Structure formats: C-alpha cells, structure tokens
C-alpha cells in the first residue's frame, strides 16, 4: 500500500470561482497515483447528506458541520479529503480546521466580476434579479480566508496550474509521496 497521510484539503471561494474544476483535476491525478481520495462537493452533498438544508446562516452552518464530521472520519483514517464548499464564514472554517486531520485551507480566489461573467449555472443572474435569496457575494457575505495555506488566482492561472501548485504543496508537506520526474499536471 502506498504511504499517504490523511488530510483535508478545504477549497473555499465564491460560486464559480473554480473549486470543483480544480478539485476534479487534483482528484483524478491523485487517484491515478493510486492514492485514497474522497471528494466532497457542496452541490453533491446538498442533494444527499444535507438535502433538508437551505442557505440561511443557520443552515449553512449545519451543512458544514455534517460535512466536517465526514471529513474528520476520513482524514483520521489516512484518506485524503478534497472538500469544495463556498463556506463563507471564517469562524466555521476554523471549526473545520480544529476538527479534522491535516487541514489545508485553499482560497480559490476570483474577483466577483469574473464569477458573475462566468455565471456557470446562471445563478448570479437570478440572484441579481432578486430571484435567489442569501446568494454569496450578492446578497450574503463572503469572508476571504485570514491566513490560508494556499491561494490560487483563477483569473490569472489555468485550472491545471492551480491544481499543480496544490499537489506540490501536498508533496512538500509529506502528505503524499513525491512523484519523481513528473509534472503530471500543468
Ligand atoms: P465552483 O466550484 O467554485 O462553484 P466551478 O468549478 O463549478 O466553480 O466553475 C468554475 C468555472 O470557471 C468553470 O466553468 C471553469 O471552466 C471556469 N474557469 C475558467 N478559468 C478557470 C480557472 N483558471 N480555474 C478554475 N476554473 C476556471
């Protein structure tokens, strides 16, 4: 079995910033290396584990609390967790940090204007038209990380470059073995 440590790679950022896009690249690359990886994604989790919850502050907190429980169990059993959640509140992200093993806060940073231009799911248009309440960045706050381990600027680099810098960090920290002689992504 390949030596790896459990970790919780926590991707936070606005909707459309690129969390899922980058996480998928990392997931594919690390699985191809034979590592144990589980990706927890807000959009998926909200259709299953937390489908009873909405987007009020209270429900957002519950959403992250439940996900944290899962990330805690996985990461302490040597699985690498890649979590993609807007998770707009610093205090909540600090709670995740305290609960999970080898927590790495990744700020997936794109200017709000860029996210609005991308409008991947057409949600910003709806939020700006007042059709969706509590939409992060429009009618709900987003607190950028105070002190993230990693920041990727998705308006200035490709998803592959962002993924490569995150994988490099995991290698440097000794959470995953160093892949000699490959710049597999980016
Ligand atoms: P999130 O998970 O943060 O809501 P998504 O990954 O679902 O964001 O959507 C981000 C969108 O931005 C995708 O359509 C992706 O192709 C696009 N995109 C453009 N440039 C980048 C980049 N450098 N990094 C990540 N995503 C990018």
PDB file of C-alpha atoms and ligand atoms in Angstrom:
ATOM      1  CA  UNK A   1       0.000   0.000   0.000  1.00  0.00           C
ATOM      2  CA  UNK A   2       1.236   3.472  -0.882  1.00  0.00           C
ATOM      3  CA  UNK A   3       2.298   5.643   2.061  1.00  0.00           C
ATOM      4  CA  UNK A   4      -0.007   8.599   2.416  1.00  0.00           C
ATOM      5  CA  UNK A   5      -1.339  10.685   5.249  1.00  0.00           C
ATOM      6  CA  UNK A   6      -4.897  11.754   5.795  1.00  0.00           C
ATOM      7  CA  UNK A   7      -5.555  15.381   5.003  1.00  0.00           C
ATOM      8  CA  UNK A   8      -8.448  17.756   4.499  1.00  0.00           C
ATOM      9  CA  UNK A   9      -7.935  19.989   1.504  1.00  0.00           C
ATOM     10  CA  UNK A  10     -10.587  22.629   2.026  1.00  0.00           C
ATOM     11  CA  UNK A  11     -11.428  24.654  -1.089  1.00  0.00           C
ATOM     12  CA  UNK A  12     -13.298  27.843  -0.214  1.00  0.00           C
ATOM     13  CA  UNK A  13     -14.383  30.623  -2.552  1.00  0.00           C
ATOM     14  CA  UNK A  14     -17.280  32.230  -4.350  1.00  0.00           C
ATOM     15  CA  UNK A  15     -19.651  30.242  -6.524  1.00  0.00           C
ATOM     16  CA  UNK A  16     -17.981  29.877  -9.920  1.00  0.00           C
ATOM     17  CA  UNK A  17     -14.510  30.652  -8.555  1.00  0.00           C
ATOM     18  CA  UNK A  18     -13.307  27.241  -9.734  1.00  0.00           C
ATOM     19  CA  UNK A  19     -13.389  24.986  -6.672  1.00  0.00           C
ATOM     20  CA  UNK A  20     -14.960  21.964  -8.374  1.00  0.00           C
ATOM     21  CA  UNK A  21     -12.977  22.352 -11.602  1.00  0.00           C
ATOM     22  CA  UNK A  22      -9.647  22.356  -9.770  1.00  0.00           C
ATOM     23  CA  UNK A  23     -10.686  19.689  -7.257  1.00  0.00           C
ATOM     24  CA  UNK A  24     -11.589  17.267 -10.058  1.00  0.00           C
ATOM     25  CA  UNK A  25      -8.155  17.658 -11.651  1.00  0.00           C
ATOM     26  CA  UNK A  26      -6.462  17.030  -8.303  1.00  0.00           C
ATOM     27  CA  UNK A  27      -8.728  14.050  -7.610  1.00  0.00           C
ATOM     28  CA  UNK A  28      -8.017  12.451 -10.984  1.00  0.00           C
ATOM     29  CA  UNK A  29      -4.275  12.962 -10.667  1.00  0.00           C
ATOM     30  CA  UNK A  30      -4.015  11.612  -7.117  1.00  0.00           C
ATOM     31  CA  UNK A  31      -6.254   8.620  -7.863  1.00  0.00           C
ATOM     32  CA  UNK A  32      -4.103   7.864 -10.907  1.00  0.00           C
ATOM     33  CA  UNK A  33      -1.177   7.733  -8.479  1.00  0.00           C
ATOM     34  CA  UNK A  34      -3.035   5.053  -6.510  1.00  0.00           C
ATOM     35  CA  UNK A  35      -3.849   7.260  -3.502  1.00  0.00           C
ATOM     36  CA  UNK A  36      -7.008   7.029  -1.394  1.00  0.00           C
ATOM     37  CA  UNK A  37      -9.004  10.174  -2.124  1.00  0.00           C
ATOM     38  CA  UNK A  38     -12.578  11.222  -1.470  1.00  0.00           C
ATOM     39  CA  UNK A  39     -14.035  14.405  -2.950  1.00  0.00           C
ATOM     40  CA  UNK A  40     -16.859  16.035  -1.028  1.00  0.00           C
ATOM     41  CA  UNK A  41     -18.613  18.661  -3.112  1.00  0.00           C
ATOM     42  CA  UNK A  42     -21.237  21.134  -1.957  1.00  0.00           C
ATOM     43  CA  UNK A  43     -23.512  20.578  -4.913  1.00  0.00           C
ATOM     44  CA  UNK A  44     -23.483  16.794  -4.433  1.00  0.00           C
ATOM     45  CA  UNK A  45     -23.673  16.811  -0.653  1.00  0.00           C
ATOM     46  CA  UNK A  46     -26.659  19.157  -0.744  1.00  0.00           C
ATOM     47  CA  UNK A  47     -28.568  16.568  -2.797  1.00  0.00           C
ATOM     48  CA  UNK A  48     -27.883  13.800  -0.285  1.00  0.00           C
ATOM     49  CA  UNK A  49     -26.482  14.265   3.191  1.00  0.00           C
ATOM     50  CA  UNK A  50     -27.886  17.769   3.690  1.00  0.00           C
ATOM     51  CA  UNK A  51     -30.798  17.951   1.254  1.00  0.00           C
ATOM     52  CA  UNK A  52     -33.042  19.224   4.057  1.00  0.00           C
ATOM     53  CA  UNK A  53     -30.953  22.394   4.416  1.00  0.00           C
ATOM     54  CA  UNK A  54     -31.146  25.803   2.740  1.00  0.00           C
ATOM     55  CA  UNK A  55     -28.842  28.798   2.704  1.00  0.00           C
ATOM     56  CA  UNK A  56     -29.634  30.746   5.855  1.00  0.00           C
ATOM     57  CA  UNK A  57     -26.678  31.241   8.169  1.00  0.00           C
ATOM     58  CA  UNK A  58     -28.048  28.512  10.440  1.00  0.00           C
ATOM     59  CA  UNK A  59     -28.473  26.026   7.586  1.00  0.00           C
ATOM     60  CA  UNK A  60     -25.079  26.850   6.075  1.00  0.00           C
ATOM     61  CA  UNK A  61     -23.501  26.165   9.469  1.00  0.00           C
ATOM     62  CA  UNK A  62     -25.333  22.824   9.767  1.00  0.00           C
ATOM     63  CA  UNK A  63     -24.277  21.882   6.242  1.00  0.00           C
ATOM     64  CA  UNK A  64     -20.618  22.406   7.078  1.00  0.00           C
ATOM     65  CA  UNK A  65     -20.981  20.728  10.486  1.00  0.00           C
ATOM     66  CA  UNK A  66     -22.211  17.495   8.895  1.00  0.00           C
ATOM     67  CA  UNK A  67     -19.598  17.565   6.189  1.00  0.00           C
ATOM     68  CA  UNK A  68     -16.943  18.186   8.807  1.00  0.00           C
ATOM     69  CA  UNK A  69     -17.997  15.018  10.592  1.00  0.00           C
ATOM     70  CA  UNK A  70     -17.442  13.015   7.401  1.00  0.00           C
ATOM     71  CA  UNK A  71     -14.124  14.747   6.645  1.00  0.00           C
ATOM     72  CA  UNK A  72     -12.994  14.075  10.196  1.00  0.00           C
ATOM     73  CA  UNK A  73     -13.661  10.323   9.953  1.00  0.00           C
ATOM     74  CA  UNK A  74     -11.993  10.007   6.566  1.00  0.00           C
ATOM     75  CA  UNK A  75      -8.956  12.182   7.232  1.00  0.00           C
ATOM     76  CA  UNK A  76      -8.149  10.471  10.526  1.00  0.00           C
ATOM     77  CA  UNK A  77      -8.175   7.135   8.682  1.00  0.00           C
ATOM     78  CA  UNK A  78      -5.485   8.231   6.214  1.00  0.00           C
ATOM     79  CA  UNK A  79      -7.809   9.219   3.387  1.00  0.00           C
ATOM     80  CA  UNK A  80      -7.143  12.451   1.515  1.00  0.00           C
ATOM     81  CA  UNK A  81     -10.295  14.536   1.503  1.00  0.00           C
ATOM     82  CA  UNK A  82     -10.873  17.237  -1.106  1.00  0.00           C
ATOM     83  CA  UNK A  83     -13.775  19.395   0.049  1.00  0.00           C
ATOM     84  CA  UNK A  84     -15.404  22.064  -2.136  1.00  0.00           C
ATOM     85  CA  UNK A  85     -17.704  24.344  -0.225  1.00  0.00           C
ATOM     86  CA  UNK A  86     -18.256  28.087  -0.501  1.00  0.00           C
ATOM     87  CA  UNK A  87     -18.045  28.049   3.329  1.00  0.00           C
ATOM     88  CA  UNK A  88     -18.235  31.845   3.583  1.00  0.00           C
ATOM     89  CA  UNK A  89     -17.530  32.237   7.310  1.00  0.00           C
ATOM     90  CA  UNK A  90     -14.020  32.215   8.773  1.00  0.00           C
ATOM     91  CA  UNK A  91     -15.236  31.049  12.180  1.00  0.00           C
ATOM     92  CA  UNK A  92     -16.818  27.983  10.579  1.00  0.00           C
ATOM     93  CA  UNK A  93     -13.684  27.191   8.564  1.00  0.00           C
ATOM     94  CA  UNK A  94     -11.699  27.496  11.809  1.00  0.00           C
ATOM     95  CA  UNK A  95     -14.053  24.937  13.335  1.00  0.00           C
ATOM     96  CA  UNK A  96     -13.349  22.545  10.450  1.00  0.00           C
ATOM     97  CA  UNK A  97      -9.637  23.115  10.954  1.00  0.00           C
ATOM     98  CA  UNK A  98      -9.920  22.190  14.623  1.00  0.00           C
ATOM     99  CA  UNK A  99     -11.936  19.026  13.938  1.00  0.00           C
ATOM    100  CA  UNK A 100     -10.104  17.449  11.002  1.00  0.00           C
ATOM    101  CA  UNK A 101      -6.680  15.970  10.367  1.00  0.00           C
ATOM    102  CA  UNK A 102      -4.043  17.963   8.418  1.00  0.00           C
ATOM    103  CA  UNK A 103      -6.403  20.754   7.416  1.00  0.00           C
ATOM    104  CA  UNK A 104      -5.280  22.865   4.463  1.00  0.00           C
ATOM    105  CA  UNK A 105      -7.298  25.981   3.695  1.00  0.00           C
ATOM    106  CA  UNK A 106      -7.214  26.746  -0.039  1.00  0.00           C
ATOM    107  CA  UNK A 107      -8.587  30.112  -1.088  1.00  0.00           C
ATOM    108  CA  UNK A 108      -9.909  29.706  -4.634  1.00  0.00           C
ATOM    109  CA  UNK A 109      -9.848  33.379  -5.460  1.00  0.00           C
ATOM    110  CA  UNK A 110     -11.536  35.034  -8.409  1.00  0.00           C
ATOM    111  CA  UNK A 111     -12.931  38.567  -8.440  1.00  0.00           C
ATOM    112  CA  UNK A 112     -16.698  38.675  -8.041  1.00  0.00           C
ATOM    113  CA  UNK A 113     -16.953  40.281 -11.505  1.00  0.00           C
ATOM    114  CA  UNK A 114     -15.181  37.284 -13.034  1.00  0.00           C
ATOM    115  CA  UNK A 115     -17.565  34.863 -11.310  1.00  0.00           C
ATOM    116  CA  UNK A 116     -20.537  36.921 -12.499  1.00  0.00           C
ATOM    117  CA  UNK A 117     -19.169  36.886 -16.065  1.00  0.00           C
ATOM    118  CA  UNK A 118     -18.643  33.114 -15.927  1.00  0.00           C
ATOM    119  CA  UNK A 119     -22.049  32.572 -14.329  1.00  0.00           C
ATOM    120  CA  UNK A 120     -21.608  28.813 -14.775  1.00  0.00           C
ATOM    121  CA  UNK A 121     -25.042  27.879 -13.519  1.00  0.00           C
ATOM    122  CA  UNK A 122     -26.928  31.074 -14.321  1.00  0.00           C
ATOM    123  CA  UNK A 123     -27.309  31.689 -10.612  1.00  0.00           C
ATOM    124  CA  UNK A 124     -25.736  35.146 -10.452  1.00  0.00           C
ATOM    125  CA  UNK A 125     -28.243  36.477 -12.972  1.00  0.00           C
ATOM    126  CA  UNK A 126     -31.058  35.092 -10.862  1.00  0.00           C
ATOM    127  CA  UNK A 127     -29.539  36.372  -7.624  1.00  0.00           C
ATOM    128  CA  UNK A 128     -29.082  39.854  -9.088  1.00  0.00           C
ATOM    129  CA  UNK A 129     -32.680  39.801 -10.274  1.00  0.00           C
ATOM    130  CA  UNK A 130     -33.690  39.062  -6.698  1.00  0.00           C
ATOM    131  CA  UNK A 131     -34.906  35.563  -7.538  1.00  0.00           C
ATOM    132  CA  UNK A 132     -32.470  33.794  -5.196  1.00  0.00           C
ATOM    133  CA  UNK A 133     -32.082  34.964  -1.621  1.00  0.00           C
ATOM    134  CA  UNK A 134     -28.931  34.659   0.501  1.00  0.00           C
ATOM    135  CA  UNK A 135     -26.645  34.340  -2.524  1.00  0.00           C
ATOM    136  CA  UNK A 136     -22.990  34.620  -1.533  1.00  0.00           C
ATOM    137  CA  UNK A 137     -21.326  37.730  -2.965  1.00  0.00           C
ATOM    138  CA  UNK A 138     -24.639  39.290  -3.995  1.00  0.00           C
ATOM    139  CA  UNK A 139     -26.971  39.223  -1.030  1.00  0.00           C
ATOM    140  CA  UNK A 140     -24.911  37.290   1.506  1.00  0.00           C
ATOM    141  CA  UNK A 141     -21.384  37.821   2.836  1.00  0.00           C
ATOM    142  CA  UNK A 142     -18.164  36.064   1.901  1.00  0.00           C
ATOM    143  CA  UNK A 143     -15.278  36.366   4.330  1.00  0.00           C
ATOM    144  CA  UNK A 144     -11.976  35.718   2.498  1.00  0.00           C
ATOM    145  CA  UNK A 145      -9.600  33.478   4.473  1.00  0.00           C
ATOM    146  CA  UNK A 146      -7.461  35.341   7.030  1.00  0.00           C
ATOM    147  CA  UNK A 147      -4.471  33.088   6.665  1.00  0.00           C
ATOM    148  CA  UNK A 148      -4.923  30.349   4.043  1.00  0.00           C
ATOM    149  CA  UNK A 149      -2.199  27.772   3.450  1.00  0.00           C
ATOM    150  CA  UNK A 150      -2.665  28.240  -0.312  1.00  0.00           C
ATOM    151  CA  UNK A 151      -4.274  30.881  -2.540  1.00  0.00           C
ATOM    152  CA  UNK A 152      -4.928  30.246  -6.232  1.00  0.00           C
ATOM    153  CA  UNK A 153      -5.942  33.118  -8.501  1.00  0.00           C
ATOM    154  CA  UNK A 154      -8.201  31.537 -11.089  1.00  0.00           C
ATOM    155  CA  UNK A 155      -8.466  34.708 -13.160  1.00  0.00           C
ATOM    156  CA  UNK A 156      -4.685  34.621 -13.671  1.00  0.00           C
ATOM    157  CA  UNK A 157      -3.792  30.938 -13.949  1.00  0.00           C
ATOM    158  CA  UNK A 158      -5.224  27.857 -15.620  1.00  0.00           C
ATOM    159  CA  UNK A 159      -7.051  25.181 -13.597  1.00  0.00           C
ATOM    160  CA  UNK A 160      -4.118  22.854 -14.344  1.00  0.00           C
ATOM    161  CA  UNK A 161      -1.632  25.363 -12.914  1.00  0.00           C
ATOM    162  CA  UNK A 162      -3.726  25.815  -9.782  1.00  0.00           C
ATOM    163  CA  UNK A 163      -4.054  22.047  -9.343  1.00  0.00           C
ATOM    164  CA  UNK A 164      -0.318  21.547  -9.844  1.00  0.00           C
ATOM    165  CA  UNK A 165       0.585  24.107  -7.182  1.00  0.00           C
ATOM    166  CA  UNK A 166      -1.775  22.446  -4.702  1.00  0.00           C
ATOM    167  CA  UNK A 167      -0.391  18.965  -5.439  1.00  0.00           C
ATOM    168  CA  UNK A 168       3.133  20.336  -4.996  1.00  0.00           C
ATOM    169  CA  UNK A 169       2.120  21.640  -1.569  1.00  0.00           C
ATOM    170  CA  UNK A 170       0.785  18.200  -0.559  1.00  0.00           C
ATOM    171  CA  UNK A 171       4.101  16.663  -1.631  1.00  0.00           C
ATOM    172  CA  UNK A 172       6.177  19.293   0.169  1.00  0.00           C
ATOM    173  CA  UNK A 173       4.240  18.753   3.383  1.00  0.00           C
ATOM    174  CA  UNK A 174       4.806  14.989   3.122  1.00  0.00           C
ATOM    175  CA  UNK A 175       1.082  14.212   2.932  1.00  0.00           C
ATOM    176  CA  UNK A 176       1.589  12.318  -0.337  1.00  0.00           C
ATOM    177  CA  UNK A 177       4.734  10.777  -1.851  1.00  0.00           C
ATOM    178  CA  UNK A 178       6.708  12.939  -4.232  1.00  0.00           C
ATOM    179  CA  UNK A 179       6.191  11.833  -7.803  1.00  0.00           C
ATOM    180  CA  UNK A 180       9.691  11.899  -9.248  1.00  0.00           C
ATOM    181  CA  UNK A 181      10.168  13.410 -12.642  1.00  0.00           C
ATOM    182  CA  UNK A 182       6.557  14.156 -13.458  1.00  0.00           C
ATOM    183  CA  UNK A 183       4.920  17.456 -13.867  1.00  0.00           C
ATOM    184  CA  UNK A 184       1.808  15.407 -14.455  1.00  0.00           C
ATOM    185  CA  UNK A 185      -0.486  18.355 -14.450  1.00  0.00           C
ATOM    186  CA  UNK A 186       0.418  21.855 -15.505  1.00  0.00           C
TER     187      UNK A 186
HETATM  188  P1  LIG B   1     -17.149  26.474  -8.064  1.00  0.00           P
HETATM  189  O1  LIG B   1     -16.984  25.017  -7.773  1.00  0.00           O
HETATM  190  O2  LIG B   1     -16.158  27.337  -7.323  1.00  0.00           O
HETATM  191  O3  LIG B   1     -18.545  26.982  -7.950  1.00  0.00           O
HETATM  192  P2  LIG B   1     -16.814  25.660 -10.772  1.00  0.00           P
HETATM  193  O4  LIG B   1     -15.539  24.890 -10.788  1.00  0.00           O
HETATM  194  O5  LIG B   1     -18.108  24.917 -10.737  1.00  0.00           O
HETATM  195  O6  LIG B   1     -16.740  26.716  -9.577  1.00  0.00           O
HETATM  196  O7  LIG B   1     -16.878  26.659 -12.020  1.00  0.00           O
HETATM  197  C1  LIG B   1     -15.781  27.446 -12.358  1.00  0.00           C
HETATM  198  C2  LIG B   1     -15.913  27.798 -13.840  1.00  0.00           C
HETATM  199  O8  LIG B   1     -14.857  28.673 -14.202  1.00  0.00           O
HETATM  200  C3  LIG B   1     -15.807  26.572 -14.732  1.00  0.00           C
HETATM  201  O9  LIG B   1     -16.723  26.705 -15.792  1.00  0.00           O
HETATM  202  C4  LIG B   1     -14.367  26.657 -15.254  1.00  0.00           C
HETATM  203  O10 LIG B   1     -14.221  26.069 -16.509  1.00  0.00           O
HETATM  204  C5  LIG B   1     -14.152  28.171 -15.324  1.00  0.00           C
HETATM  205  N1  LIG B   1     -12.766  28.576 -15.223  1.00  0.00           N
HETATM  206  C6  LIG B   1     -12.138  29.422 -16.052  1.00  0.00           C
HETATM  207  N2  LIG B   1     -10.860  29.614 -15.709  1.00  0.00           N
HETATM  208  C7  LIG B   1     -10.659  28.881 -14.610  1.00  0.00           C
HETATM  209  C8  LIG B   1      -9.527  28.648 -13.777  1.00  0.00           C
HETATM  210  N3  LIG B   1      -8.360  29.214 -14.020  1.00  0.00           N
HETATM  211  N4  LIG B   1      -9.672  27.826 -12.703  1.00  0.00           N
HETATM  212  C9  LIG B   1     -10.856  27.233 -12.447  1.00  0.00           C
HETATM  213  N5  LIG B   1     -11.966  27.402 -13.193  1.00  0.00           N
HETATM  214  C10 LIG B   1     -11.869  28.213 -14.279  1.00  0.00           C
END
